[in-house]
Short mmCIF file of N, CA, C and O in Angstrom, two decimals:
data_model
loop_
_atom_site.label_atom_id
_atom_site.label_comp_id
_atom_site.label_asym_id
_atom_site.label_seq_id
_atom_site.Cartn_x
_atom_site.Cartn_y
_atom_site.Cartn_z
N UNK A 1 0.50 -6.06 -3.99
CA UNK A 1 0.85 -4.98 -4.87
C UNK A 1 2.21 -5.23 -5.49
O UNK A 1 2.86 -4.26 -5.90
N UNK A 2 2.51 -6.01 -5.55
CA UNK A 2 3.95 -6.69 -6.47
C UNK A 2 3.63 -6.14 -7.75
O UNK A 2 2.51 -6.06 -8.24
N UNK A 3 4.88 -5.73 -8.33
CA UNK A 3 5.18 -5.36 -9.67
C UNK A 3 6.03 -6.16 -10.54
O UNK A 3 7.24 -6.28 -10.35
N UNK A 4 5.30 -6.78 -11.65
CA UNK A 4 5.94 -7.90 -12.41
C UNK A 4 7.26 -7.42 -13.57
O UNK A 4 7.13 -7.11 -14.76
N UNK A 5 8.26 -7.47 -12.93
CA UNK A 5 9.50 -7.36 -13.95
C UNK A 5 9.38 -7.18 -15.24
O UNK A 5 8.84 -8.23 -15.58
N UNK A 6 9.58 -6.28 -16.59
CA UNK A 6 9.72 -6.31 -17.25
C UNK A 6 8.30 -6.26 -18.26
O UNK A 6 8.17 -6.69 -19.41
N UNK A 7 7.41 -5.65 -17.46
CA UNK A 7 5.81 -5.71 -17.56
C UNK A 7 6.30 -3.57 -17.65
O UNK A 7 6.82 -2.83 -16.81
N UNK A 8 5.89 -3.36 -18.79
CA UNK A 8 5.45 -2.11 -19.61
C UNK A 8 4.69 -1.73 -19.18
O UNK A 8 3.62 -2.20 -19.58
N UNK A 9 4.59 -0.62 -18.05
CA UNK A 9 3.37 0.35 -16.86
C UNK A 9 3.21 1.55 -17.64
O UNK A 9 2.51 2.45 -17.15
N UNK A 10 3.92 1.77 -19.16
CA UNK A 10 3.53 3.01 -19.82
C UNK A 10 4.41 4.23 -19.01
O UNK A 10 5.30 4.14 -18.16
N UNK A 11 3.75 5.44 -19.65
CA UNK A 11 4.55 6.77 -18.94
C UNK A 11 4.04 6.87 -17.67
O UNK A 11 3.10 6.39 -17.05
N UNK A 12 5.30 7.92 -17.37
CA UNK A 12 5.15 8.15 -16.14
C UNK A 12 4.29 9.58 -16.55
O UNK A 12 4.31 10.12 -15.45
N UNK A 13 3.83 10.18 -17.11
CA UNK A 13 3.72 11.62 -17.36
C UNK A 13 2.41 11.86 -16.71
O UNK A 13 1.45 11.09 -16.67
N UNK A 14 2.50 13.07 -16.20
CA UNK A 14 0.94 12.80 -15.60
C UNK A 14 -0.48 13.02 -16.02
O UNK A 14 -0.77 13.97 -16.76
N UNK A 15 -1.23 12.33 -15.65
CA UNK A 15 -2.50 12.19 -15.97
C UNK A 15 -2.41 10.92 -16.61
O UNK A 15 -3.46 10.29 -16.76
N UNK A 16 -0.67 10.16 -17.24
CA UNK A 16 -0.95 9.14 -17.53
C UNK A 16 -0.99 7.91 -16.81
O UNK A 16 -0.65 8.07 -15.64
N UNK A 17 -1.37 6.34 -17.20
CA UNK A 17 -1.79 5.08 -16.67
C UNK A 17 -0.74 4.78 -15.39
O UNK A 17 -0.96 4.41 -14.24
N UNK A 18 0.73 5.15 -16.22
CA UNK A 18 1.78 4.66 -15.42
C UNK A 18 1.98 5.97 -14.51
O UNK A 18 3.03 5.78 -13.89
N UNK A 19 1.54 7.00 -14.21
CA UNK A 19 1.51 7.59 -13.32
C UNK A 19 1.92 7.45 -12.12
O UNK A 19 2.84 7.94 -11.47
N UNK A 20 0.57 6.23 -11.76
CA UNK A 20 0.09 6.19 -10.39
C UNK A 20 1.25 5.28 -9.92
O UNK A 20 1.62 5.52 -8.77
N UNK A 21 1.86 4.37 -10.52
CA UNK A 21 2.62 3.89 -10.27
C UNK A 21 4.16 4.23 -9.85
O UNK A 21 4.95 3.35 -9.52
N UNK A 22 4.41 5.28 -9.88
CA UNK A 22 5.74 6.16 -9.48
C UNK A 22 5.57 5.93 -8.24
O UNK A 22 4.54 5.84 -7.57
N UNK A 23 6.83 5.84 -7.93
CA UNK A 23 6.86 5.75 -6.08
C UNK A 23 7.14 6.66 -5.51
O UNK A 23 7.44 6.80 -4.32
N UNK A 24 7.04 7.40 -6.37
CA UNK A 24 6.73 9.03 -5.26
C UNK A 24 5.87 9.10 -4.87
O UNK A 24 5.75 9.39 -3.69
N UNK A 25 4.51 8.78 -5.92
CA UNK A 25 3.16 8.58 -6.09
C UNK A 25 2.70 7.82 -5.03
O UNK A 25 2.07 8.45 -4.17
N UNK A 26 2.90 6.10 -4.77
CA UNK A 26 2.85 5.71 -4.11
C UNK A 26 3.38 6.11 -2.17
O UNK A 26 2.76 6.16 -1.10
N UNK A 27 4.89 6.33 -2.64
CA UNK A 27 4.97 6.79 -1.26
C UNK A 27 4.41 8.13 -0.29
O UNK A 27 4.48 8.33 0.92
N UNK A 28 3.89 8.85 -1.33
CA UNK A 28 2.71 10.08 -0.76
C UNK A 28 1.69 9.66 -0.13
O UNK A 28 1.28 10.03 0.97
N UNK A 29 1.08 8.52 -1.16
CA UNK A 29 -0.19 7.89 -0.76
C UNK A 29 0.01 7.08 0.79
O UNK A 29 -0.81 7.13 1.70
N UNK A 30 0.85 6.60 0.80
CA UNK A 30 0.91 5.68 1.92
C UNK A 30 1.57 6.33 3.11
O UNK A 30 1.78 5.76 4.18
N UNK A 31 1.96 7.92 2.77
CA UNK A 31 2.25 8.37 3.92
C UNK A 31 0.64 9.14 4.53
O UNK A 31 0.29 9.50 5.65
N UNK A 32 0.02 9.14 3.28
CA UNK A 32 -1.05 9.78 4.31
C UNK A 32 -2.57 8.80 4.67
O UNK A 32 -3.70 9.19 4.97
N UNK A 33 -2.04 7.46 4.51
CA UNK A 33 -2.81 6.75 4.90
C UNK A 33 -2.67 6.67 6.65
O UNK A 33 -1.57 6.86 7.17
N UNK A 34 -4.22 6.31 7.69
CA UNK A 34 -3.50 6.13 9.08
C UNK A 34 -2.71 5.40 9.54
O UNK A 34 -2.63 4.28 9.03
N UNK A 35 -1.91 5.73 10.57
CA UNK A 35 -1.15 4.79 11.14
C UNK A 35 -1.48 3.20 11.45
O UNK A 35 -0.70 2.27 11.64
N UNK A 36 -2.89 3.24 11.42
CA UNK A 36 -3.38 1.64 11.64
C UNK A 36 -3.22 0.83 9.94
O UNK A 36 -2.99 -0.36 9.72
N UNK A 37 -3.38 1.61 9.24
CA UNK A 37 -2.74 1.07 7.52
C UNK A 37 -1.56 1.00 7.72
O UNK A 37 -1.01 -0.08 7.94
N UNK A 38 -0.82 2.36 7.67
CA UNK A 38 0.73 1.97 7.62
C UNK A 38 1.36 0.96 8.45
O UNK A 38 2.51 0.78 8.06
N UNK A 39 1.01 0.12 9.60
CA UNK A 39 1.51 -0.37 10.35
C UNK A 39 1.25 -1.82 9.93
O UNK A 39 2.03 -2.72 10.24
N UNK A 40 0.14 -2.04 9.20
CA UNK A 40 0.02 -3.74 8.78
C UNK A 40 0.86 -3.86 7.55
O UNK A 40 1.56 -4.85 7.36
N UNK A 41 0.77 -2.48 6.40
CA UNK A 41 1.67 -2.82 5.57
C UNK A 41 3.23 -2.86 5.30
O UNK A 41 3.89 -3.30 4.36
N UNK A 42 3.64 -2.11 6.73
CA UNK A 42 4.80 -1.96 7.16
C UNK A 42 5.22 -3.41 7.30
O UNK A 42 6.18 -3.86 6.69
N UNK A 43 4.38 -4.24 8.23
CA UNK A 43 4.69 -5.63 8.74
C UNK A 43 4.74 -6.70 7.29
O UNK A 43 5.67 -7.43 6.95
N UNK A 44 3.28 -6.48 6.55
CA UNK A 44 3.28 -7.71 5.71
C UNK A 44 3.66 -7.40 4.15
O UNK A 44 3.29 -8.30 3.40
N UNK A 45 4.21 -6.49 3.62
CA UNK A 45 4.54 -6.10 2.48
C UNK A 45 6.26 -5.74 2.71
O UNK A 45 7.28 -6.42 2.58
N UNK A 46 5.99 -4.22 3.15
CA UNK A 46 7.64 -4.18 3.74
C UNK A 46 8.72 -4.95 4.51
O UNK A 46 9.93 -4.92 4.30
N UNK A 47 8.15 -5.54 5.31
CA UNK A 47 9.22 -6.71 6.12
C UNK A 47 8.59 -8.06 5.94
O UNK A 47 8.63 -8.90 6.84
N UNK A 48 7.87 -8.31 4.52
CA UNK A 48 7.54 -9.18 3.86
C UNK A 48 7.45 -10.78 5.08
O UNK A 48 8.10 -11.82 4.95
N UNK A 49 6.64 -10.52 5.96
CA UNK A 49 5.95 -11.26 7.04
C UNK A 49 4.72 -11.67 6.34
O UNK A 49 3.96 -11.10 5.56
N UNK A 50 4.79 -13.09 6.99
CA UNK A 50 3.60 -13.76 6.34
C UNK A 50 2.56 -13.04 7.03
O UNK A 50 2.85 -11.95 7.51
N UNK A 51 0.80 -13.71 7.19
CA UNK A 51 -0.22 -13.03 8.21
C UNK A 51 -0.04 -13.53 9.82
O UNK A 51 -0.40 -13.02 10.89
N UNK A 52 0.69 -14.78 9.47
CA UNK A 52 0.79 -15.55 11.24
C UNK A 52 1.98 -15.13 11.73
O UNK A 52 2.07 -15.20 12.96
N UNK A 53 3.12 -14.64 11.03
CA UNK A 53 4.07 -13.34 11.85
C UNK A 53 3.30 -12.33 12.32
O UNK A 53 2.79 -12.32 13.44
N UNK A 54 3.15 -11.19 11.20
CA UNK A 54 2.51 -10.12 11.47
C UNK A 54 1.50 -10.40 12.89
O UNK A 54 1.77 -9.79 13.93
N UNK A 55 0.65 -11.09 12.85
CA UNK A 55 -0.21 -11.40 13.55
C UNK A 55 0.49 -11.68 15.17
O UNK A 55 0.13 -11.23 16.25
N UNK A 56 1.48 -12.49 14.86
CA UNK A 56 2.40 -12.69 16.62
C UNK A 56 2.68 -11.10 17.11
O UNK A 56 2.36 -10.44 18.09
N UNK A 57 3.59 -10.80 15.70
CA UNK A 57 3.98 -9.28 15.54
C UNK A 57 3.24 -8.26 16.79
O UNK A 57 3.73 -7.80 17.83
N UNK A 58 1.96 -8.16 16.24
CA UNK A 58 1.00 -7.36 16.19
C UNK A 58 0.37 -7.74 17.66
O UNK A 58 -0.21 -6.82 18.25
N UNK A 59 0.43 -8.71 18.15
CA UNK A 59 -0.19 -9.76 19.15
C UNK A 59 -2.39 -9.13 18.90
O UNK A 59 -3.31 -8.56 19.51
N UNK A 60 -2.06 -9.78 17.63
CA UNK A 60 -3.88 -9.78 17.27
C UNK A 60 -4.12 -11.12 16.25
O UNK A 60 -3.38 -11.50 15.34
N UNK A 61 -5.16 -11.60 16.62
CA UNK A 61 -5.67 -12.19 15.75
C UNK A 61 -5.13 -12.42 14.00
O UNK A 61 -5.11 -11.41 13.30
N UNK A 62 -4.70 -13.85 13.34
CA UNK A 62 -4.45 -14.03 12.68
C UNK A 62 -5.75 -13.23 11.22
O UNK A 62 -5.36 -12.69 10.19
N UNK A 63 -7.08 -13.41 11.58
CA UNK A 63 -7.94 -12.85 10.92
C UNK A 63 -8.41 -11.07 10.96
O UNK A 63 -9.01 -10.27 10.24
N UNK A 64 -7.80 -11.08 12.12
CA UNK A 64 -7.47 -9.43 12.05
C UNK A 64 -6.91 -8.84 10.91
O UNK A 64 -7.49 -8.08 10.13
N UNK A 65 -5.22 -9.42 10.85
CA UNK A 65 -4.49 -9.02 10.02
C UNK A 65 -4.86 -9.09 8.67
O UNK A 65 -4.35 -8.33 7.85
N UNK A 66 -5.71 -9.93 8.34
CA UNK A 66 -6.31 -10.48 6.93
C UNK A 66 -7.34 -9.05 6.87
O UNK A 66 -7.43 -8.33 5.87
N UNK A 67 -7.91 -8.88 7.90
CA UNK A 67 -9.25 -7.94 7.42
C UNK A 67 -7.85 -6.27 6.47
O UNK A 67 -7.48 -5.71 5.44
N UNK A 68 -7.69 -6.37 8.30
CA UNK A 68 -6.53 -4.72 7.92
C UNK A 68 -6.01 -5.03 6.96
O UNK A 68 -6.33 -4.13 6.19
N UNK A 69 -5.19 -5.91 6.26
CA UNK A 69 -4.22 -5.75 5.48
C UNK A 69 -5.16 -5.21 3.79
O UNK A 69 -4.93 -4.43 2.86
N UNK A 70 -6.26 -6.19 4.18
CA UNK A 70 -7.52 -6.01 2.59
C UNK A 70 -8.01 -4.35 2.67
O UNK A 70 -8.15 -3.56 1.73
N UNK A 71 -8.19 -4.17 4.02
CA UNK A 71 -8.70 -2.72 3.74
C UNK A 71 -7.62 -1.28 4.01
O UNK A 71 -8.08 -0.17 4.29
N UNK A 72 -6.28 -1.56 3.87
CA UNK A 72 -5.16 -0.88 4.14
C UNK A 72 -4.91 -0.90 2.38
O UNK A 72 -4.51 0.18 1.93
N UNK A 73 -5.09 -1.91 1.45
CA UNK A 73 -4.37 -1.98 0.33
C UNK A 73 -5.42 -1.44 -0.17
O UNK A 73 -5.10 -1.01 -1.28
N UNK A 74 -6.63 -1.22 0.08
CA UNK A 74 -7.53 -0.82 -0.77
C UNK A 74 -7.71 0.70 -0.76
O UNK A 74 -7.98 1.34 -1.78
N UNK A 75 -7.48 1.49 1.04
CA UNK A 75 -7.21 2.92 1.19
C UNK A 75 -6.18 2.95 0.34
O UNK A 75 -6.37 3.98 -0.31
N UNK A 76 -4.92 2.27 -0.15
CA UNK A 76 -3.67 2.98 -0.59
C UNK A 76 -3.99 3.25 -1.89
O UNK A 76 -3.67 4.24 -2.55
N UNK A 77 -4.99 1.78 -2.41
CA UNK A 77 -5.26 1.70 -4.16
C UNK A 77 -5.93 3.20 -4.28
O UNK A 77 -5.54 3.91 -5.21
N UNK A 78 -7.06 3.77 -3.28
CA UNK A 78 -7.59 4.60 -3.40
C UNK A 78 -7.27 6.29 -3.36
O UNK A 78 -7.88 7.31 -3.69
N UNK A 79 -5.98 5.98 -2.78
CA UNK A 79 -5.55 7.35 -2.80
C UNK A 79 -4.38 7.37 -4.13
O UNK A 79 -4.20 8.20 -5.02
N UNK A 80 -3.81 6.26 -3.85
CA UNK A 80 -3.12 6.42 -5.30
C UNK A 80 -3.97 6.81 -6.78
O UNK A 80 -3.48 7.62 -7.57
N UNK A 81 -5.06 6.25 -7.00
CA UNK A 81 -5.90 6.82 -7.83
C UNK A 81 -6.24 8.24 -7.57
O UNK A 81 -6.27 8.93 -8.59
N UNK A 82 -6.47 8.74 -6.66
CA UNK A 82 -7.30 9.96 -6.34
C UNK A 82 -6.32 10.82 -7.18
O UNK A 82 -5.18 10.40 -7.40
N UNK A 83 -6.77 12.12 -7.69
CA UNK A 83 -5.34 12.97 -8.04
C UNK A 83 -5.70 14.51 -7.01
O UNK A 83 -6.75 15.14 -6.99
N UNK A 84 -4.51 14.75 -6.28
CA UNK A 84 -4.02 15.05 -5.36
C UNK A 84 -4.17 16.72 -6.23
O UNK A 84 -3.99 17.10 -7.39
N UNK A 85 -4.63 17.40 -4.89
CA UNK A 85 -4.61 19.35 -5.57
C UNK A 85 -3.90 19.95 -4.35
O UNK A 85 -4.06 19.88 -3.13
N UNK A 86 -3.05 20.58 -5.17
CA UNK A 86 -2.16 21.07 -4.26
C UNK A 86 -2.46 22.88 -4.28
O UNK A 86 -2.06 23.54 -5.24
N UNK A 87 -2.95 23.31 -3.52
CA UNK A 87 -3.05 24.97 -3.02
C UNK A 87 -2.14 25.79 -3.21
O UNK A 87 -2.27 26.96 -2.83
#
């Protein structure tokens, strides 16, 4: 989920493209992802650990981390898309 420098994400306004991309946005999403998401992306995004750290890290399987990390970025893609109703 790297963001390329100087690459035009549009508005932030909502309902628009660049929306989802606010890190408010994001950091909502990823707070309400489970702790078994937050914890691989904590390791291999945030403390920017390869999969065979994380993996010592973690003391699991190098292919573990590969599965979680694919289906941790894909809950986050998914809630970041979702739009959120607030009561």
């Amino acid at each position: 989920m790297a963001l390329r420098m100087g690459k035009d994400i549009g508005s932030f306004a909502p309902g628009s493209p660049g929306e989802r991309m606010r890190p408010a946005v994001v950091a909502r999403a990823f707070q309400g992802l489970p702790p078994a998401h937050r914890e691989i992306l904590t390791e291999t995004v945030f403390r920017d650990r390869s999969v065979n750290e994380a993996a010592a890290s973690l003391g699991v399987p190098v292919d573990v981390v590969k599965v979680r990390v694919y289906q941790a970025l894909r809950a986050l893609s998914a809630a970041v898309e979702t739009p959120r109703t607030f009561a």
